[in-house]
Amino acid sequence: MGRLSGKIALITGAAGGQGAAAARRFAEEDARVVVADVRDDEGKALADELGAHFVHLDVSEEDGWAAAVAEVTEVYAPPNVLVNNAGILHFARLQDTTLADYQRVIQINQVGTFLGMRAVVRGMVKAGGGSIINVSSIEGLRAAPLLSAYTASKFAIRGMTKVAALELAGKGVRVNSVHPGMIETGMLPNALGGQAVDLTFAGKKVPLGRVGQPEEVAQLTVFLASDESSYCTGAEFVADGGVTAAHSLSSFG
Ligand code: NAD
């Protein structure tokens, strides 16, 4: 019996990157996995490979959430694990950040997380419990230049996680945030217009000496989805190779 046996896990942004890594690990641990994404071809291919279910979901759309949760409920049962993982990155100086770009990032990262939690909570409470994992970032803990909208969205996710955790603590629903550091996925290249990015230099600035892999975040997500984390709620779980242990005047030796 796997560590996630009995779990029905809806993972957003699961067609690639960290979401896909989580979907793979969850399936290995016997969860019934729902791969949710706007990228239908990649999402369906992964779901077929894992024996999972694919649902088209744009996390920024309220109606989409209702339809997705209804579909999962019909196929399996109401989700008792939600990984709010979908997110986008946008680089721009504050004075060059358009309102449209700012709102796009907030709508997907922040509003999407809010809508996701709200969409599953009644079902989880009715079923007697669940686990919600909100993927923030080290930019939900510390600031980075050129990332006004992204940093705002990730701080907001950290905050709303704690409110939800307090409201739901007596109902058996745990809510935690995950704060990855620099992880090797398509996110950074996509935000830089699709160009290849050599992360070796960035990796050397990390105390552990390298950037992280999506599977290393997925391990943490499995723990939070499982009953092994039964006493964890409202907490911040960092997987950043030691980056946030330092302050900006320190050197790593
Ligand atoms: P990624 O770009 O590889 O994957 C993101 C996935 O989200 C894609 O499959 C994409 O199609 C999907 N997506 C985008 N907009 C969506 C929407 N509106 N609705 C549904 N799906 C949507 O990125 P990743 O690195 O795997 O990022 C996953 C999460 O981890 C994000 O929330 C990101 O902010 C966070 N994160 C990433 C890093 C990193 O260095 N890669 C660091 C910290 C936090």
Short mmCIF file of C-alpha atoms and ligand atoms in Angstrom, two decimals:
data_model
loop_
_atom_site.label_atom_id
_atom_site.label_comp_id
_atom_site.label_asym_id
_atom_site.label_seq_id
_atom_site.Cartn_x
_atom_site.Cartn_y
_atom_site.Cartn_z
CA MET A 1 0.00 0.00 0.00
CA GLY A 2 1.45 3.36 -1.06
CA ARG A 3 1.80 6.42 1.12
CA LEU A 4 -1.10 8.09 -0.72
CA SER A 5 -3.47 5.18 -0.90
CA GLY A 6 -7.05 6.47 -0.61
CA LYS A 7 -6.11 9.97 -1.75
CA ILE A 8 -7.83 11.65 -4.69
CA ALA A 9 -5.38 14.33 -5.68
CA LEU A 10 -6.13 17.20 -8.03
CA ILE A 11 -2.86 18.78 -9.17
CA THR A 12 -3.01 22.00 -11.18
CA GLY A 13 -0.41 22.92 -13.76
CA ALA A 14 0.45 19.23 -13.90
CA ALA A 15 1.19 18.94 -17.63
CA GLY A 16 4.84 19.80 -17.00
CA GLY A 17 7.49 20.89 -14.52
CA GLN A 18 6.90 20.42 -10.82
CA GLY A 19 3.22 19.55 -11.28
CA ALA A 20 4.09 16.65 -13.57
CA ALA A 21 6.79 15.47 -11.15
CA ALA A 22 4.23 15.54 -8.34
CA ALA A 23 1.70 13.63 -10.47
CA ARG A 24 4.28 10.91 -11.12
CA ARG A 25 5.26 10.56 -7.45
CA PHE A 26 1.61 10.64 -6.34
CA ALA A 27 0.76 7.86 -8.79
CA GLU A 28 3.72 5.81 -7.54
CA GLU A 29 2.31 6.20 -4.02
CA ASP A 30 -1.12 4.88 -5.12
CA ALA A 31 -3.05 8.16 -5.19
CA ARG A 32 -5.80 8.54 -7.74
CA VAL A 33 -4.35 11.46 -9.64
CA VAL A 34 -6.08 14.20 -11.59
CA VAL A 35 -3.79 16.07 -13.96
CA ALA A 36 -5.24 19.56 -14.48
CA ASP A 37 -3.78 22.06 -16.94
CA VAL A 38 -4.52 24.35 -19.86
CA ARG A 39 -2.11 22.32 -22.01
CA ASP A 40 -4.41 19.51 -23.12
CA ASP A 41 -2.04 17.41 -25.25
CA GLU A 42 0.77 17.23 -22.67
CA GLY A 43 -1.70 16.79 -19.81
CA LYS A 44 -3.60 13.96 -21.50
CA ALA A 45 -0.38 12.19 -22.47
CA LEU A 46 0.86 12.25 -18.88
CA ALA A 47 -2.52 11.13 -17.51
CA ASP A 48 -2.60 8.21 -19.97
CA GLU A 49 0.94 7.22 -19.01
CA LEU A 50 0.08 7.26 -15.29
CA GLY A 51 -3.41 5.78 -15.50
CA ALA A 52 -4.63 9.12 -14.16
CA HIS A 53 -7.48 11.39 -15.25
CA PHE A 54 -6.93 14.61 -17.20
CA VAL A 55 -9.15 17.62 -16.77
CA HIS A 56 -8.83 20.87 -18.72
CA LEU A 57 -8.65 23.64 -16.15
CA ASP A 58 -7.65 27.27 -16.39
CA VAL A 59 -7.16 28.02 -12.70
CA SER A 60 -7.96 31.70 -13.21
CA GLU A 61 -11.57 30.93 -14.23
CA GLU A 62 -14.19 30.51 -11.53
CA ASP A 63 -16.56 28.43 -13.67
CA GLY A 64 -13.73 26.18 -14.73
CA TRP A 65 -13.09 25.20 -11.12
CA ALA A 66 -16.71 24.21 -10.51
CA ALA A 67 -16.70 22.07 -13.67
CA ALA A 68 -13.36 20.45 -12.85
CA VAL A 69 -14.34 19.51 -9.30
CA ALA A 70 -17.69 18.15 -10.55
CA GLU A 71 -15.83 16.04 -13.13
CA VAL A 72 -13.39 14.65 -10.55
CA THR A 73 -16.29 13.87 -8.22
CA GLU A 74 -18.04 11.97 -10.99
CA VAL A 75 -14.94 10.04 -12.07
CA TYR A 76 -13.54 9.27 -8.59
CA ALA A 77 -15.03 11.16 -5.63
CA PRO A 78 -14.52 14.70 -4.29
CA PRO A 79 -10.78 15.46 -4.13
CA ASN A 80 -9.27 15.09 -0.67
CA VAL A 81 -5.92 16.50 -1.81
CA LEU A 82 -5.46 19.69 -3.81
CA VAL A 83 -2.08 20.89 -5.04
CA ASN A 84 -2.44 24.49 -6.19
CA ASN A 85 0.68 24.39 -8.34
CA ALA A 86 -0.15 26.24 -11.58
CA GLY A 87 1.71 29.50 -11.87
CA ILE A 88 3.43 31.89 -14.22
CA LEU A 89 6.48 34.14 -13.93
CA HIS A 90 6.86 37.61 -15.39
CA PHE A 91 10.03 39.70 -15.31
CA ALA A 92 9.83 43.50 -15.54
CA ARG A 93 11.00 46.53 -13.63
CA LEU A 94 8.26 48.11 -11.53
CA GLN A 95 7.96 51.11 -13.85
CA ASP A 96 7.74 48.83 -16.89
CA THR A 97 5.15 46.43 -15.47
CA THR A 98 1.88 47.03 -17.28
CA LEU A 99 -1.36 46.72 -15.38
CA ALA A 100 -2.37 43.92 -17.74
CA ASP A 101 0.79 41.94 -16.98
CA TYR A 102 0.43 42.55 -13.24
CA GLN A 103 -3.20 41.44 -13.25
CA ARG A 104 -2.46 38.37 -15.38
CA VAL A 105 0.09 37.10 -12.86
CA ILE A 106 -2.17 37.85 -9.89
CA GLN A 107 -5.17 36.27 -11.61
CA ILE A 108 -3.40 32.97 -12.25
CA ASN A 109 -1.10 32.63 -9.25
CA GLN A 110 -3.12 34.29 -6.50
CA VAL A 111 -6.77 34.27 -7.57
CA GLY A 112 -6.29 30.77 -8.99
CA THR A 113 -5.12 29.52 -5.61
CA PHE A 114 -8.03 31.20 -3.83
CA LEU A 115 -10.57 29.76 -6.30
CA GLY A 116 -9.01 26.31 -5.98
CA MET A 117 -9.17 26.22 -2.21
CA ARG A 118 -12.73 27.51 -2.24
CA ALA A 119 -13.82 24.95 -4.83
CA VAL A 120 -12.69 21.91 -2.85
CA VAL A 121 -13.25 22.93 0.73
CA ARG A 122 -16.91 21.95 1.12
CA GLY A 123 -16.25 18.48 -0.28
CA MET A 124 -13.25 17.99 1.98
CA VAL A 125 -15.13 19.12 5.08
CA LYS A 126 -18.07 16.88 4.22
CA ALA A 127 -15.72 13.93 3.74
CA GLY A 128 -14.10 14.61 7.11
CA GLY A 129 -10.78 16.01 5.99
CA GLY A 130 -8.18 16.71 3.37
CA SER A 131 -4.88 18.38 2.57
CA ILE A 132 -4.36 21.52 0.51
CA ILE A 133 -0.86 22.33 -0.68
CA ASN A 134 -0.33 25.81 -2.07
CA VAL A 135 2.81 26.27 -4.12
CA SER A 136 4.33 29.63 -3.29
CA SER A 137 8.06 30.28 -3.78
CA ILE A 138 11.08 31.72 -2.05
CA GLU A 139 9.58 34.90 -3.56
CA GLY A 140 6.77 34.37 -1.04
CA LEU A 141 9.37 34.75 1.71
CA ARG A 142 11.92 37.20 0.31
CA ALA A 143 11.86 39.85 -2.40
CA ALA A 144 13.57 39.62 -5.76
CA PRO A 145 14.00 42.54 -8.17
CA LEU A 146 12.04 42.51 -11.44
CA LEU A 147 9.30 40.37 -9.93
CA SER A 148 6.70 42.78 -8.48
CA ALA A 149 3.62 40.87 -9.57
CA TYR A 150 5.09 37.41 -8.98
CA THR A 151 6.38 38.33 -5.50
CA ALA A 152 3.05 39.93 -4.57
CA SER A 153 1.18 36.82 -5.70
CA LYS A 154 3.47 34.46 -3.81
CA PHE A 155 3.35 36.47 -0.56
CA ALA A 156 -0.44 36.44 -0.90
CA ILE A 157 -0.49 32.66 -1.29
CA ARG A 158 1.57 32.32 1.89
CA GLY A 159 -0.89 34.54 3.75
CA MET A 160 -4.10 32.97 2.48
CA THR A 161 -2.69 29.55 3.32
CA LYS A 162 -2.50 30.51 6.99
CA VAL A 163 -6.02 31.98 7.08
CA ALA A 164 -7.45 28.84 5.48
CA ALA A 165 -5.45 26.63 7.86
CA LEU A 166 -6.92 28.42 10.88
CA GLU A 167 -10.48 28.35 9.55
CA LEU A 168 -10.30 24.67 8.62
CA ALA A 169 -8.20 23.30 11.48
CA GLY A 170 -11.26 22.05 13.34
CA LYS A 171 -12.66 20.38 10.22
CA GLY A 172 -9.78 18.02 9.48
CA VAL A 173 -8.49 20.01 6.52
CA ARG A 174 -4.79 20.93 6.63
CA VAL A 175 -3.41 23.76 4.49
CA ASN A 176 0.30 24.38 3.98
CA SER A 177 2.51 26.34 1.61
CA VAL A 178 5.55 25.08 -0.27
CA HIS A 179 8.40 27.45 -1.11
CA PRO A 180 10.72 26.10 -3.79
CA GLY A 181 13.94 27.87 -4.67
CA MET A 182 15.29 27.80 -8.21
CA ILE A 183 14.05 24.57 -9.78
CA GLU A 184 14.98 23.37 -13.24
CA THR A 185 11.73 23.47 -15.22
CA GLY A 186 10.42 25.27 -18.30
CA MET A 187 9.21 28.21 -16.22
CA LEU A 188 12.31 30.39 -16.40
CA PRO A 189 13.03 29.80 -20.11
CA ASN A 190 9.36 30.50 -20.91
CA ALA A 191 9.43 33.76 -18.96
CA LEU A 192 12.54 34.75 -20.90
CA GLY A 193 10.83 34.26 -24.25
CA GLY A 194 11.69 30.60 -24.78
CA GLN A 195 15.47 31.00 -24.82
CA ALA A 196 17.65 28.29 -23.27
CA VAL A 197 18.97 29.22 -19.83
CA ASP A 198 22.21 27.88 -18.35
CA LEU A 199 21.52 27.58 -14.63
CA THR A 200 25.09 26.61 -13.66
CA PHE A 201 26.00 30.13 -12.55
CA ALA A 202 22.80 30.52 -10.51
CA GLY A 203 23.38 27.10 -8.99
CA LYS A 204 26.80 28.14 -7.71
CA LYS A 205 25.11 30.85 -5.60
CA VAL A 206 22.99 28.21 -3.83
CA PRO A 207 24.51 26.87 -0.58
CA LEU A 208 23.98 23.28 -1.80
CA GLY A 209 25.83 24.27 -4.98
CA ARG A 210 23.15 23.57 -7.58
CA VAL A 211 19.61 24.35 -8.64
CA GLY A 212 16.89 21.91 -7.60
CA GLN A 213 15.03 19.29 -9.59
CA PRO A 214 11.21 19.07 -9.76
CA GLU A 215 11.32 15.62 -8.16
CA GLU A 216 12.90 17.14 -5.04
CA VAL A 217 9.88 19.37 -4.55
CA ALA A 218 7.54 16.48 -5.35
CA GLN A 219 8.95 14.50 -2.41
CA LEU A 220 7.90 17.30 -0.08
CA THR A 221 4.48 17.49 -1.70
CA VAL A 222 3.95 13.75 -1.17
CA PHE A 223 4.72 14.20 2.53
CA LEU A 224 2.22 17.08 2.85
CA ALA A 225 -0.47 15.18 0.95
CA SER A 226 0.00 12.10 3.11
CA ASP A 227 -1.13 11.44 6.65
CA GLU A 228 2.55 11.50 7.65
CA SER A 229 2.13 15.28 7.92
CA SER A 230 -0.94 14.96 10.18
CA TYR A 231 0.33 17.61 12.67
CA CYS A 232 1.35 20.15 10.01
CA THR A 233 -0.96 22.99 9.08
CA GLY A 234 -0.57 26.69 8.34
CA ALA A 235 3.15 26.14 7.86
CA GLU A 236 5.78 27.09 5.29
CA PHE A 237 7.86 24.27 3.80
CA VAL A 238 11.01 25.43 2.05
CA ALA A 239 12.94 23.44 -0.58
CA ASP A 240 15.59 25.90 -1.75
CA GLY A 241 19.02 24.36 -1.23
CA GLY A 242 19.62 26.76 1.65
CA VAL A 243 19.08 30.04 -0.22
CA THR A 244 16.76 31.66 2.33
CA ALA A 245 19.01 30.66 5.22
CA ALA A 246 21.34 33.47 4.12
CA HIS A 247 20.93 37.25 4.12
CA SER A 248 22.15 39.46 1.31
CA LEU A 249 25.41 40.46 3.05
CA SER A 250 26.49 36.89 3.69
CA SER A 251 28.74 34.86 1.42
CA PHE A 252 28.63 31.13 1.14
CA GLY A 253 32.34 30.66 1.71
P1 NAD B 1 6.23 25.24 -15.42
O1 NAD B 1 6.11 26.45 -16.28
O2 NAD B 1 7.19 24.17 -15.80
O3 NAD B 1 4.80 24.56 -15.22
C1 NAD B 1 3.67 25.33 -14.93
C2 NAD B 1 2.44 24.62 -15.44
O4 NAD B 1 1.31 25.45 -15.13
C3 NAD B 1 2.45 24.43 -16.96
O5 NAD B 1 2.12 23.09 -17.29
C4 NAD B 1 1.38 25.40 -17.45
O6 NAD B 1 0.71 24.96 -18.61
C5 NAD B 1 0.46 25.47 -16.25
N1 NAD B 1 -0.38 26.66 -16.23
C6 NAD B 1 -0.01 27.94 -16.50
N2 NAD B 1 -1.06 28.75 -16.41
C7 NAD B 1 -2.13 27.98 -16.06
C8 NAD B 1 -3.49 28.24 -15.82
N3 NAD B 1 -4.01 29.47 -15.94
N4 NAD B 1 -4.29 27.21 -15.47
C9 NAD B 1 -3.78 25.96 -15.38
N5 NAD B 1 -2.51 25.64 -15.63
C10 NAD B 1 -1.69 26.65 -15.96
O7 NAD B 1 6.57 25.82 -13.98
P2 NAD B 1 7.07 25.09 -12.64
O8 NAD B 1 8.45 25.54 -12.39
O9 NAD B 1 6.75 23.67 -12.64
O10 NAD B 1 6.15 25.88 -11.59
C11 NAD B 1 5.18 25.24 -10.79
C12 NAD B 1 4.89 26.13 -9.59
O11 NAD B 1 6.09 26.26 -8.82
C13 NAD B 1 4.48 27.56 -9.96
O12 NAD B 1 3.47 27.99 -9.08
C14 NAD B 1 5.75 28.36 -9.73
O13 NAD B 1 5.48 29.71 -9.44
C15 NAD B 1 6.35 27.63 -8.57
N6 NAD B 1 7.78 27.83 -8.42
C16 NAD B 1 8.65 27.50 -9.42
C17 NAD B 1 10.01 27.70 -9.22
C18 NAD B 1 11.05 27.36 -10.27
O14 NAD B 1 12.21 27.77 -10.12
N7 NAD B 1 10.72 26.61 -11.31
C19 NAD B 1 10.47 28.25 -8.01
C20 NAD B 1 9.55 28.57 -7.02
C21 NAD B 1 8.20 28.35 -7.24
#
